[in-house]
PDB file of C-alpha atoms in Angstrom:
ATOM      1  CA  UNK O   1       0.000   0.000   0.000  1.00  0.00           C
ATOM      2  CA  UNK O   2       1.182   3.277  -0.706  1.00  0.00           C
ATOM      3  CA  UNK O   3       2.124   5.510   2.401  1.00  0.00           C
ATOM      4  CA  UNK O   4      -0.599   8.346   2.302  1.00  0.00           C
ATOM      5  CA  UNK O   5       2.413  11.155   2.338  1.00  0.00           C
ATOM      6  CA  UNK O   6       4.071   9.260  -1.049  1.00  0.00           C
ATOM      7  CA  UNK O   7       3.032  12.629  -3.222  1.00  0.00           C
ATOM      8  CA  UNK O   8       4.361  15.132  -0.848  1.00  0.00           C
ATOM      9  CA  UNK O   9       7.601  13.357  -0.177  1.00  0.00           C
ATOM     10  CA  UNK O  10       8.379  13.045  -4.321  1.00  0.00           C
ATOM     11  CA  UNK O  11       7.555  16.570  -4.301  1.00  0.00           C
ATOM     12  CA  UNK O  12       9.732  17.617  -1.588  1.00  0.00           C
ATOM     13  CA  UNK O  13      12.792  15.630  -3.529  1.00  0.00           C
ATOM     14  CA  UNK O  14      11.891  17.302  -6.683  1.00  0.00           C
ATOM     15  CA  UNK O  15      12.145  20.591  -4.887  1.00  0.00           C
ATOM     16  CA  UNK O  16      15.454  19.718  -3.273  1.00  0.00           C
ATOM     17  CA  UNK O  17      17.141  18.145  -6.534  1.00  0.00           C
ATOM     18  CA  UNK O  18      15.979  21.751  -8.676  1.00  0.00           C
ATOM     19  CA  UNK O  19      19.135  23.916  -7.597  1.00  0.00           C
ATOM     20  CA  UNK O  20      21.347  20.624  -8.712  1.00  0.00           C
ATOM     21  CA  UNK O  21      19.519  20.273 -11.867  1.00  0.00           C
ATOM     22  CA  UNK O  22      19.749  24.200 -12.597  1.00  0.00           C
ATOM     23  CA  UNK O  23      23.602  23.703 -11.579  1.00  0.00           C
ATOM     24  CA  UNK O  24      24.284  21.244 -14.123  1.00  0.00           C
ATOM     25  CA  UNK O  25      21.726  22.379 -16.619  1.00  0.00           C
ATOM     26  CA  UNK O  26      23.474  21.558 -20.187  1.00  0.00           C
ATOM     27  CA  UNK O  27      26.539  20.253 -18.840  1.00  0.00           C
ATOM     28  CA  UNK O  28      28.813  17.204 -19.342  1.00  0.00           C
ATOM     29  CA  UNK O  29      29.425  14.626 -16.283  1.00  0.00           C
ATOM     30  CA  UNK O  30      32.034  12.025 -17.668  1.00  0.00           C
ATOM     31  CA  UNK O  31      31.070   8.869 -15.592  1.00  0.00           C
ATOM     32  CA  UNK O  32      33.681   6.322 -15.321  1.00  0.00           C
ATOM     33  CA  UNK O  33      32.175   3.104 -14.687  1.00  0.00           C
ATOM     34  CA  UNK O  34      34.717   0.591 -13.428  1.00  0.00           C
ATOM     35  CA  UNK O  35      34.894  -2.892 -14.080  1.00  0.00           C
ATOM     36  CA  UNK O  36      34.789  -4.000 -10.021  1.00  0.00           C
ATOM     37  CA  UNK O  37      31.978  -1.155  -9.544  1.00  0.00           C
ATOM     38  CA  UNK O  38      29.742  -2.874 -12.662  1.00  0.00           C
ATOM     39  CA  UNK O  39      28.742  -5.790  -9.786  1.00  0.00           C
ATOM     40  CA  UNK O  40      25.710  -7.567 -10.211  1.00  0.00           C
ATOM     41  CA  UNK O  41      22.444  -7.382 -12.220  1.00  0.00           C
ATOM     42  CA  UNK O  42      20.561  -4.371  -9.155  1.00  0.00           C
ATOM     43  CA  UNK O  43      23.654  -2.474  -9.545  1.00  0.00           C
ATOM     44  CA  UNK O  44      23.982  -2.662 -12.853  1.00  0.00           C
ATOM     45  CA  UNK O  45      20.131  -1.285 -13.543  1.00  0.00           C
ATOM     46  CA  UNK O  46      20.516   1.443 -11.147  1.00  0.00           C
ATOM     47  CA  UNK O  47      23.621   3.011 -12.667  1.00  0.00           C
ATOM     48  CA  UNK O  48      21.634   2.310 -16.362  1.00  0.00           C
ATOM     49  CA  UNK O  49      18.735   4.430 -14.364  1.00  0.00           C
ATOM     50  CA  UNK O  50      20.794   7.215 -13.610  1.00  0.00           C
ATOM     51  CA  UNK O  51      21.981   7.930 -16.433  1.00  0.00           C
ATOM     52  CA  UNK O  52      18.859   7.761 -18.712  1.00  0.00           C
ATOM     53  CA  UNK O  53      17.313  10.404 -15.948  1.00  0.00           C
ATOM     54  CA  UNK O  54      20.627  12.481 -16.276  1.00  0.00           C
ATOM     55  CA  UNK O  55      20.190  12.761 -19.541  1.00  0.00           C
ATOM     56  CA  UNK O  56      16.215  13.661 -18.982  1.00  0.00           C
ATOM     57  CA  UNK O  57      16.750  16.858 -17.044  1.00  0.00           C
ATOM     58  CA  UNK O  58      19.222  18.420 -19.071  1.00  0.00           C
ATOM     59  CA  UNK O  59      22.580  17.130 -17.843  1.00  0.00           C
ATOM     60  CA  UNK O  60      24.917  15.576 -20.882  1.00  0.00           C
ATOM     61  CA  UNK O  61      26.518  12.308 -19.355  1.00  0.00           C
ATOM     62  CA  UNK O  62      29.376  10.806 -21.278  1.00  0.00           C
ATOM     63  CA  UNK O  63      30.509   7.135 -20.088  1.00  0.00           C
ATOM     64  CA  UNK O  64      33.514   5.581 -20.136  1.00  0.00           C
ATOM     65  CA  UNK O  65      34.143   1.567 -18.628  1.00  0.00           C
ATOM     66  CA  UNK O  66      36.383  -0.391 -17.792  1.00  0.00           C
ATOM     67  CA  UNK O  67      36.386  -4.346 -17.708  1.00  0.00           C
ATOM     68  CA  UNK O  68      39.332  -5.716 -16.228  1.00  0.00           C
ATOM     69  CA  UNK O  69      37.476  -8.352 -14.117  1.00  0.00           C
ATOM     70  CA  UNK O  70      35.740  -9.221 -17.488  1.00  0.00           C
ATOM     71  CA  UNK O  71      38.532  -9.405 -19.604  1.00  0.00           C
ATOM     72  CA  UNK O  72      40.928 -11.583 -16.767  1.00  0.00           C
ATOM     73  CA  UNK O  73      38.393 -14.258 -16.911  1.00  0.00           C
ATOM     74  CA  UNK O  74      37.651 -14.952 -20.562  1.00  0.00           C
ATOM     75  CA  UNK O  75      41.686 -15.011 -20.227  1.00  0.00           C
ATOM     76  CA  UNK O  76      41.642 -17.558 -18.097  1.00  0.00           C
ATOM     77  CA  UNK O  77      39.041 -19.372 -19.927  1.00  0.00           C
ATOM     78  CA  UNK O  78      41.420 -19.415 -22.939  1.00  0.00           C
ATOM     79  CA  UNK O  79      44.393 -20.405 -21.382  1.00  0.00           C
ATOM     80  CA  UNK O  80      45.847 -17.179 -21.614  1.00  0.00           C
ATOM     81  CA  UNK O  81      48.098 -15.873 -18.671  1.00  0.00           C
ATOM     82  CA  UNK O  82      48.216 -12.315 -17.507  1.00  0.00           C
ATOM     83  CA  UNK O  83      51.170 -10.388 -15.637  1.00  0.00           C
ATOM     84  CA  UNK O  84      50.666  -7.182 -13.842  1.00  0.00           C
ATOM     85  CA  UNK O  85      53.094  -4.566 -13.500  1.00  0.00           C
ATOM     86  CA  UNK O  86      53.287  -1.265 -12.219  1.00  0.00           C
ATOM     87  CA  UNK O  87      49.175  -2.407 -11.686  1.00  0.00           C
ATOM     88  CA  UNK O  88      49.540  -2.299 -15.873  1.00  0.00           C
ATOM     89  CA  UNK O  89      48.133  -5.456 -17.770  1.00  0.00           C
ATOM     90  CA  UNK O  90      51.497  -6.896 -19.842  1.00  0.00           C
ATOM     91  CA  UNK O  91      49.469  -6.640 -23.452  1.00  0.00           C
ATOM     92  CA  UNK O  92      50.971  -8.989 -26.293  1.00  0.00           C
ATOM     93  CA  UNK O  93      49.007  -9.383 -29.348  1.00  0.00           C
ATOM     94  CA  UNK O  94      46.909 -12.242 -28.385  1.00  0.00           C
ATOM     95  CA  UNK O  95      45.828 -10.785 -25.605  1.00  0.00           C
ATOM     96  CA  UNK O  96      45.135  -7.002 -27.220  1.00  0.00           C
ATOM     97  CA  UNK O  97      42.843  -8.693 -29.278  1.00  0.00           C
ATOM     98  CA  UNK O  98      41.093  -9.980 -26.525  1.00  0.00           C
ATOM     99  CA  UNK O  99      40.320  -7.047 -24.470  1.00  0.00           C
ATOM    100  CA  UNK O 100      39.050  -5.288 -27.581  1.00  0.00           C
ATOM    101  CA  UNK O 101      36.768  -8.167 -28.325  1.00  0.00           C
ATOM    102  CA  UNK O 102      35.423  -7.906 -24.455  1.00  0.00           C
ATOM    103  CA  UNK O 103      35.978  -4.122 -24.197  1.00  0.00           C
ATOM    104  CA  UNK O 104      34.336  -2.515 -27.262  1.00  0.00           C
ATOM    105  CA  UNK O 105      32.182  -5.634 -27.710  1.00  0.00           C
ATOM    106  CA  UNK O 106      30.745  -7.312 -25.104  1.00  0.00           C
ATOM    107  CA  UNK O 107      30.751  -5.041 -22.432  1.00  0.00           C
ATOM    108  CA  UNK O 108      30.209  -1.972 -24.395  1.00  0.00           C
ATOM    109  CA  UNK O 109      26.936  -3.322 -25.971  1.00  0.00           C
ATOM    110  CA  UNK O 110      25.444  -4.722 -22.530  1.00  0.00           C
ATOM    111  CA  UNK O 111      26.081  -1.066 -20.999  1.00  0.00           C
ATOM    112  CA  UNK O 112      24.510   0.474 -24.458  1.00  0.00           C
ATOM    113  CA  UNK O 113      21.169  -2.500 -24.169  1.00  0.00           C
ATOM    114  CA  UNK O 114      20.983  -1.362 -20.106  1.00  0.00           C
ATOM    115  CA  UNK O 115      20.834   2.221 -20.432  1.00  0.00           C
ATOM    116  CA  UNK O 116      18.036   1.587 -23.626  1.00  0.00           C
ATOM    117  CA  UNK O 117      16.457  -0.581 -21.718  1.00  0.00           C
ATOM    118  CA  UNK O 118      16.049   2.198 -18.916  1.00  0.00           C
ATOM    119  CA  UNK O 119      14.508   4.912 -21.693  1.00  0.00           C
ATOM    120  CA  UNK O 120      17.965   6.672 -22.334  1.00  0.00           C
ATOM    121  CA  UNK O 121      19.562   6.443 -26.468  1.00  0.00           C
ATOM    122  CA  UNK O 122      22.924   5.252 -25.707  1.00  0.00           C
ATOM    123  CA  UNK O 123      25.264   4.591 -29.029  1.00  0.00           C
ATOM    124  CA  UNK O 124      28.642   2.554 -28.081  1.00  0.00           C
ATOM    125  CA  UNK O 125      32.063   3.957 -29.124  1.00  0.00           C
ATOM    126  CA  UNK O 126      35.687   3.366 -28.798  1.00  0.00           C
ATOM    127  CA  UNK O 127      38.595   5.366 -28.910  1.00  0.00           C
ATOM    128  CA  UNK O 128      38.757   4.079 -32.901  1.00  0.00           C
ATOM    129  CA  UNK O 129      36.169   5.662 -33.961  1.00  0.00           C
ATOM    130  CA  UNK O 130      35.978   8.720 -35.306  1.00  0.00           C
ATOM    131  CA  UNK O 131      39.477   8.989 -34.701  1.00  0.00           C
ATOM    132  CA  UNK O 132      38.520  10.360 -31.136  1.00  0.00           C
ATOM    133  CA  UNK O 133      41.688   9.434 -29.630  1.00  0.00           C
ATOM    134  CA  UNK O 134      44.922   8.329 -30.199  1.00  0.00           C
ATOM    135  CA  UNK O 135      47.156   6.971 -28.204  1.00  0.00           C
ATOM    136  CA  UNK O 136      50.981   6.203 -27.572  1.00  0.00           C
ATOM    137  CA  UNK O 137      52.916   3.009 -26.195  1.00  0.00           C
ATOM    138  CA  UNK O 138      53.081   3.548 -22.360  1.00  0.00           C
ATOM    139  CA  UNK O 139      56.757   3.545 -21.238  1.00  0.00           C
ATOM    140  CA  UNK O 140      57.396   3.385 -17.538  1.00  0.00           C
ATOM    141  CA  UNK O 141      60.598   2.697 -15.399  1.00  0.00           C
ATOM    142  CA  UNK O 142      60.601  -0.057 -12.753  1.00  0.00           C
ATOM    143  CA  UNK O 143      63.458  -1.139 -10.341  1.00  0.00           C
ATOM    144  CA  UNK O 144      64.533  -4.341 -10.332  1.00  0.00           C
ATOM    145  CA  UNK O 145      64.321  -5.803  -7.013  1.00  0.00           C
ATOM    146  CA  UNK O 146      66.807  -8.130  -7.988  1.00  0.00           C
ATOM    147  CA  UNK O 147      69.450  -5.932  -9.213  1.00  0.00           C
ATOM    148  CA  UNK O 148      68.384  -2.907  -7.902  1.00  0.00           C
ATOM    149  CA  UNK O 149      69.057  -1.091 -11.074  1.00  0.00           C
ATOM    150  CA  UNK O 150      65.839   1.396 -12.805  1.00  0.00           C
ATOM    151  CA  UNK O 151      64.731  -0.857 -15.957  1.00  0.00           C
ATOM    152  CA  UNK O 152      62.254  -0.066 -18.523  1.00  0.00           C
ATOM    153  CA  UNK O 153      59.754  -1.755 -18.677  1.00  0.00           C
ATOM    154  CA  UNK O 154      57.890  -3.079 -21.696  1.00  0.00           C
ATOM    155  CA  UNK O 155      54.217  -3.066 -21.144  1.00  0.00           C
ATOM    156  CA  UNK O 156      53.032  -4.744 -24.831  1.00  0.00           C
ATOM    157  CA  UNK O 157      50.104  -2.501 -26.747  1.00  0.00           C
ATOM    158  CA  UNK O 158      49.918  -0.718 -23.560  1.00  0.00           C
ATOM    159  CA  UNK O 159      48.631   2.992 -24.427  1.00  0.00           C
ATOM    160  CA  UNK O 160      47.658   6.102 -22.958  1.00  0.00           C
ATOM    161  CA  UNK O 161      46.044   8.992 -24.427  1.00  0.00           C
ATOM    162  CA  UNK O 162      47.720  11.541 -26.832  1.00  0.00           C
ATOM    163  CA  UNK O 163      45.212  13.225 -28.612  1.00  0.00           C
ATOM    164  CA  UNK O 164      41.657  14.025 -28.127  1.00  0.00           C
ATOM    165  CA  UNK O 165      39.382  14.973 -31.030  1.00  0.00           C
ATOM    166  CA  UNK O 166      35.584  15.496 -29.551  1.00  0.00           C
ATOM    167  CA  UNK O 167      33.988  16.050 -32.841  1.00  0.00           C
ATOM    168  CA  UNK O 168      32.412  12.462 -32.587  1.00  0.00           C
ATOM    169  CA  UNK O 169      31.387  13.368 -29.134  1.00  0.00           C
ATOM    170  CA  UNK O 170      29.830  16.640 -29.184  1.00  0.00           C
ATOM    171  CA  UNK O 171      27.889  15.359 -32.198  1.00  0.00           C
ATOM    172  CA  UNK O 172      26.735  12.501 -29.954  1.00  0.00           C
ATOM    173  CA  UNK O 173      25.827  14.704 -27.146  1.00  0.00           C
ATOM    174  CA  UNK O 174      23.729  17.042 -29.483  1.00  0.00           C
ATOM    175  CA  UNK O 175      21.996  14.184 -31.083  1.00  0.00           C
ATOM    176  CA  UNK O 176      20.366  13.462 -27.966  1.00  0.00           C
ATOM    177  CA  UNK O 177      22.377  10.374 -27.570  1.00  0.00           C
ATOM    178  CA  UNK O 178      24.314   9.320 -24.356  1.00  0.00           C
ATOM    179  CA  UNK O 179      28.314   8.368 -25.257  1.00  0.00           C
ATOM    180  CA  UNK O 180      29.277   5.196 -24.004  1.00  0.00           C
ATOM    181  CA  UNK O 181      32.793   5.019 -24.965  1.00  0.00           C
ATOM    182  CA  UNK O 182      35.453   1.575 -24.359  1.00  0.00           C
ATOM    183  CA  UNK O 183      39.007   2.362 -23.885  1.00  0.00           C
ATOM    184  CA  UNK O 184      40.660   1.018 -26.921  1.00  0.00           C
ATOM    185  CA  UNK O 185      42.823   3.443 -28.986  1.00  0.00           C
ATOM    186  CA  UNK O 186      44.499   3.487 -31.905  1.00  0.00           C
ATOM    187  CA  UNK O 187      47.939   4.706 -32.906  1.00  0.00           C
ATOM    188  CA  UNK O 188      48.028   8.366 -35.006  1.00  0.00           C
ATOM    189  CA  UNK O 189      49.378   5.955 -38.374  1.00  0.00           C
ATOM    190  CA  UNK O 190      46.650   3.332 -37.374  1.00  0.00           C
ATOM    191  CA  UNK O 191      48.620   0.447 -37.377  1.00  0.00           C
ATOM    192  CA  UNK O 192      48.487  -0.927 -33.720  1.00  0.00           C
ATOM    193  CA  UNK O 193      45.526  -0.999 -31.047  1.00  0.00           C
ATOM    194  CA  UNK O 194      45.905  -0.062 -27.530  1.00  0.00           C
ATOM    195  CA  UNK O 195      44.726  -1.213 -24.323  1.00  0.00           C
ATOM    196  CA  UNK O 196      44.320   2.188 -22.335  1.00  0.00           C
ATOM    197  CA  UNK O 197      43.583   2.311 -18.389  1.00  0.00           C
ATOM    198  CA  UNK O 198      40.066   3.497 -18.147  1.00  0.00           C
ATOM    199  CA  UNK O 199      40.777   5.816 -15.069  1.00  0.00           C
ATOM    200  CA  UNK O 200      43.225   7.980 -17.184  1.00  0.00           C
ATOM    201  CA  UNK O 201      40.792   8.052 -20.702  1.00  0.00           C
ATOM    202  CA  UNK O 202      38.308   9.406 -18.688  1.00  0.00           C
ATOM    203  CA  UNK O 203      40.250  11.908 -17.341  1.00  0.00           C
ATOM    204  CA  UNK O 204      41.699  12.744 -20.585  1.00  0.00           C
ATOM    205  CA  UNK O 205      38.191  12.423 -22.104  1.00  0.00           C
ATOM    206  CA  UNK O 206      36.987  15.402 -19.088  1.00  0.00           C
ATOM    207  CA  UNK O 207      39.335  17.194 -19.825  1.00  0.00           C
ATOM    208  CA  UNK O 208      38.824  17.320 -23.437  1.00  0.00           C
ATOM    209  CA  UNK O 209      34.814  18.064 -23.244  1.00  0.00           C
ATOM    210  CA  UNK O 210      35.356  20.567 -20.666  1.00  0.00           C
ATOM    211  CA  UNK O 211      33.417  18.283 -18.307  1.00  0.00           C
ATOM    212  CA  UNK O 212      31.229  19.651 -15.254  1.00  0.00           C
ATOM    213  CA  UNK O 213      32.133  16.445 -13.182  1.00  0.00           C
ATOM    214  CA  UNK O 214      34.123  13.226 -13.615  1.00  0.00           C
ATOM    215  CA  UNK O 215      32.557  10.416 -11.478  1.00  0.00           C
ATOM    216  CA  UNK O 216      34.754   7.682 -10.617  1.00  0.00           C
ATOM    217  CA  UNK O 217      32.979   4.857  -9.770  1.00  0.00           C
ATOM    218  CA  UNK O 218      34.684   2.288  -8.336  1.00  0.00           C
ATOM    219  CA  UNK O 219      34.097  -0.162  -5.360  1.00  0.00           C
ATOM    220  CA  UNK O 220      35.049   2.006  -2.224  1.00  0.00           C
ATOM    221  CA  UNK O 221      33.185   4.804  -0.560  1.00  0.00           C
ATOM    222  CA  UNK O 222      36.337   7.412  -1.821  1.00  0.00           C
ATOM    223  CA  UNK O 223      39.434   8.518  -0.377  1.00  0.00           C
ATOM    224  CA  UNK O 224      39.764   7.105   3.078  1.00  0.00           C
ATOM    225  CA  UNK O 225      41.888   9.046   5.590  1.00  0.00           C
ATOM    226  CA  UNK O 226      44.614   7.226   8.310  1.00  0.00           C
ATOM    227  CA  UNK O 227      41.302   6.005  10.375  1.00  0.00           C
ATOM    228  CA  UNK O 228      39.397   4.674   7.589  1.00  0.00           C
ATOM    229  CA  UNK O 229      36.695   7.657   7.297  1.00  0.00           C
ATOM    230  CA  UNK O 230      35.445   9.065   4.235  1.00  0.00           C
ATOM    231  CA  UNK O 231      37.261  12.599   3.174  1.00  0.00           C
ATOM    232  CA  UNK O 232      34.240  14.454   1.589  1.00  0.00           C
ATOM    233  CA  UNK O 233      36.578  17.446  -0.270  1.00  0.00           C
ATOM    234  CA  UNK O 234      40.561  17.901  -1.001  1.00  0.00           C
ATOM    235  CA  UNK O 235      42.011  20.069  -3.203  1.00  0.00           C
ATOM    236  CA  UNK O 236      44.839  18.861  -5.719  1.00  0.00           C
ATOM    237  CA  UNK O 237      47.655  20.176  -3.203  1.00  0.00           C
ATOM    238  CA  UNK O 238      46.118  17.796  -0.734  1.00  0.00           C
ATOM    239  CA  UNK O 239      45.395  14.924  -2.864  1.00  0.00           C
ATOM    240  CA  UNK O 240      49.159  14.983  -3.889  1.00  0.00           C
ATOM    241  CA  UNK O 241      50.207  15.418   0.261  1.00  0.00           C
ATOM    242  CA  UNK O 242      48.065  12.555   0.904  1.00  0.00           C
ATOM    243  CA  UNK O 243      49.744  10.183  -1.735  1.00  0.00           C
ATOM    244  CA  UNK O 244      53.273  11.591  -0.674  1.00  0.00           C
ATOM    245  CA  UNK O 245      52.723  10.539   3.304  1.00  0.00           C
ATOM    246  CA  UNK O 246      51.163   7.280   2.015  1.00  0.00           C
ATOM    247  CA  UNK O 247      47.714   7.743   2.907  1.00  0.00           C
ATOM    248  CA  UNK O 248      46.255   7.646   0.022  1.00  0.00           C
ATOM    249  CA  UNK O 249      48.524   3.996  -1.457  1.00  0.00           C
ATOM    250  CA  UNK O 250      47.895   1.158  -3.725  1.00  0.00           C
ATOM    251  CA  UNK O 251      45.519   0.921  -6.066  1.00  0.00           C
ATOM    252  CA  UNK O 252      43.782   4.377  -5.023  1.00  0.00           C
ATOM    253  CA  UNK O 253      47.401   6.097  -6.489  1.00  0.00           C
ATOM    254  CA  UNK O 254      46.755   6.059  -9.948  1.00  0.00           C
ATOM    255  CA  UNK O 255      43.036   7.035  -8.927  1.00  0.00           C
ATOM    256  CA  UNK O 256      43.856   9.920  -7.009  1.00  0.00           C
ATOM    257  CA  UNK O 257      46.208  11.176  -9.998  1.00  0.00           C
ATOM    258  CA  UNK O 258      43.863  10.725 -12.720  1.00  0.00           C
ATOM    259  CA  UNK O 259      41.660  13.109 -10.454  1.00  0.00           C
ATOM    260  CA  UNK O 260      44.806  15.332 -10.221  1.00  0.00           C
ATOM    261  CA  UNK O 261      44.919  15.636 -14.213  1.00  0.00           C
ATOM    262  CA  UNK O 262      41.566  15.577 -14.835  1.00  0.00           C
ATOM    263  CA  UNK O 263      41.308  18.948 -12.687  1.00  0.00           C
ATOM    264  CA  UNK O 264      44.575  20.570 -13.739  1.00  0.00           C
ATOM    265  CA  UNK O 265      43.358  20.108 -17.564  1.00  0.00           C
ATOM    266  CA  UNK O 266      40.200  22.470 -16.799  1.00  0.00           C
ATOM    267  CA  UNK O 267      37.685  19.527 -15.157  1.00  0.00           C
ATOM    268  CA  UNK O 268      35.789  21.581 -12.269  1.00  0.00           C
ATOM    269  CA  UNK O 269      35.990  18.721 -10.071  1.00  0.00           C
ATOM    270  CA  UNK O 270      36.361  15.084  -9.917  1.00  0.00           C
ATOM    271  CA  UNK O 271      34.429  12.554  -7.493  1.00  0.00           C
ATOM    272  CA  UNK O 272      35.310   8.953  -6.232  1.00  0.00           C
ATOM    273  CA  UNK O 273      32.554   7.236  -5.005  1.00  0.00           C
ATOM    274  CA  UNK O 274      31.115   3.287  -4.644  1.00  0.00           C
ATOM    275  CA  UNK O 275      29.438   2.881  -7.991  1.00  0.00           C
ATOM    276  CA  UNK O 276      27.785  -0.500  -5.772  1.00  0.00           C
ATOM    277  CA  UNK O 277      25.674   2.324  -3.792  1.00  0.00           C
ATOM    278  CA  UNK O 278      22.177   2.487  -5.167  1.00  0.00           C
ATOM    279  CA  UNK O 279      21.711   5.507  -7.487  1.00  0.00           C
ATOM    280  CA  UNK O 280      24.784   7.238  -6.925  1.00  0.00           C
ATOM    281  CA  UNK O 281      25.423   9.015  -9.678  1.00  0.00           C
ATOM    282  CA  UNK O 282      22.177  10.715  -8.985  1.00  0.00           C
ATOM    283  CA  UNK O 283      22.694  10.861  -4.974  1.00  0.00           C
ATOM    284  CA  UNK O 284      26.399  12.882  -5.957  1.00  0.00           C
ATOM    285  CA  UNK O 285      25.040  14.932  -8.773  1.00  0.00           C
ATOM    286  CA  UNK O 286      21.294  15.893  -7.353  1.00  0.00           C
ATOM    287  CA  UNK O 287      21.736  15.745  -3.189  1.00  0.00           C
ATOM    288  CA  UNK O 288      23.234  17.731  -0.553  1.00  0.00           C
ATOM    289  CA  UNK O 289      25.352  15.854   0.896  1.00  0.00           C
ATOM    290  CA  UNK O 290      26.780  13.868  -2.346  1.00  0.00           C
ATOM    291  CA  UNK O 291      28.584  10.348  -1.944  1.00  0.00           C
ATOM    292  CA  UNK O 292      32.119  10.349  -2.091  1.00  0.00           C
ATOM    293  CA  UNK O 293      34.973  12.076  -1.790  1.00  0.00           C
ATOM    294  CA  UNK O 294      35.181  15.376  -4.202  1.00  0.00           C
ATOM    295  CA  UNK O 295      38.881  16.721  -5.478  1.00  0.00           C
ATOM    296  CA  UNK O 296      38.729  20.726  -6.557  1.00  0.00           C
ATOM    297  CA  UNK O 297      41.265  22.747  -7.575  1.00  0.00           C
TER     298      UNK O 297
END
């Protein structure tokens, strides 16, 4: 049975949300929707609801996902063995092939289908299309624990972002349909194809659009101080003392500096938050209080 105040309670929401809608009226929110935040069929419907009702009040969401989870196991299924370094997937050919196949195809289209299915128009990209970006071979230098000498490291059809063309984008956007974009790139000559880490495309796809927001989501509440509470707000000069004293460490690093880069290339302000929390895209983007932890400048 409905509760006899159920009318005056959606109306006080509606009331409450207005100011957020007004304040991202006709803006972009890049949501980055991460492979362990994806979890299971509720979540996945929830996060598929909010952003078909994004994209209902005015607000331009543009989504970029991972799949790591999804691409280790078919992996493992085939026999083929993964090694991690520098928390970088080693990508030979074989296995490049693969993560497009999952990445751009089987994930991608499930994301597209959920969204659909929840009234939004979402059309599914990659970084190949449209020649929206292009990236280079990620080189990075490792000690050798061994030797103790700085090696570098070969990380296969490893890439990160060079250029950004939005033109494919913005034409999505003012189409009325809602981006979902896989983090596959190819090289400027178009010869090789590039597994890129999905935290830094979406920070260099924020940066690009001139996003509002870039949502994290991921599978923790945010950036977690020395007592395990929730920081609500740092700037980037904190962020970067946190990760120097070795608060913020592991896999929250190269979270916490996407964030940093996003900002510094013109984002207003970046958010990590629990993507397994009902609705929290809209709960961040439409509520007081918000749900995770928000870096400014």
């Amino acid at each position: 049975m409905t509760a006899p105040n159920a009318p005056h309670d959606t109306a006080r929401i509606l009331v409450e949300a207005l100011p957020y809608m007004q304040r991202y009226d006709a803006a972009t929110v890049v949501v980055k929707y991460g492979g362990n935040a994806m979890g299971d069929s509720d979540a996945a419907r929830w996060f598929a609801q909010d952003v078909a009702i994004l994209k209902e009040v005015g607000i331009n969401p543009v989504v970029v996902h991972g799949g790591g989870p999804q691409i280790g196991r078919m992996l493992d299924r085939l026999g083929i063995k993964s090694e991690f370094k520098a928390g970088l997937r080693v990508t030979d050919q074989a296995t490049v092939e693969i993560v497009e196949m999952i990445l751009a195809g089987a994930i991608n289209k499930n994301i597209v289908a959920s969204i659909n299915a929840e009234g939004g128009r979402a059309i599914g990209l990659s970084g190949k299309d449209g020649g929206m970006v292009f990236a280079r071979k990620v080189s990075r230098s490792l000690i050798n624990p061994e030797t103790g000498q700085e090696e570098v490291v070969d990380f296969g059809f490893v890439g990160e972002p060079a250029e950004v063309d939005r033109t494919v984008l913005d034409w999505a956007i003012t189409s009325d349909f809602i981006p979902v974009v896989a983090p596959v790139a190819g090289s400027a000559d178009g010869r090789e194809t590039y597994n890129v880490n999905a935290d830094t495309f979406a920070g260099a796809i924020a940066g690009a659009v001139g996003a509002k927001r870039l949502l994290m989501l991921t599978d923790v509440p945010g950036v977690l101080d020395r007592d395990k509470n929730l920081i609500q707000q740092l700037s980037v000069e904190e962020a970067r003392r946190l990760i120097a004293d070795g608060t913020v460490s592991g896999g929250m690093i190269p979270k916490v500096e996407t964030c940093i880069y996003a900002v510094e290339r013109g984002v207003e302000g970046v958010v990590i938050l629990d993507g397994k929390t009902p609705h929290a895209v809209l709960m961040e983007l439409l509520t007081p209080g918000g749900a995770g932890t928000l870096i400014t400048r």
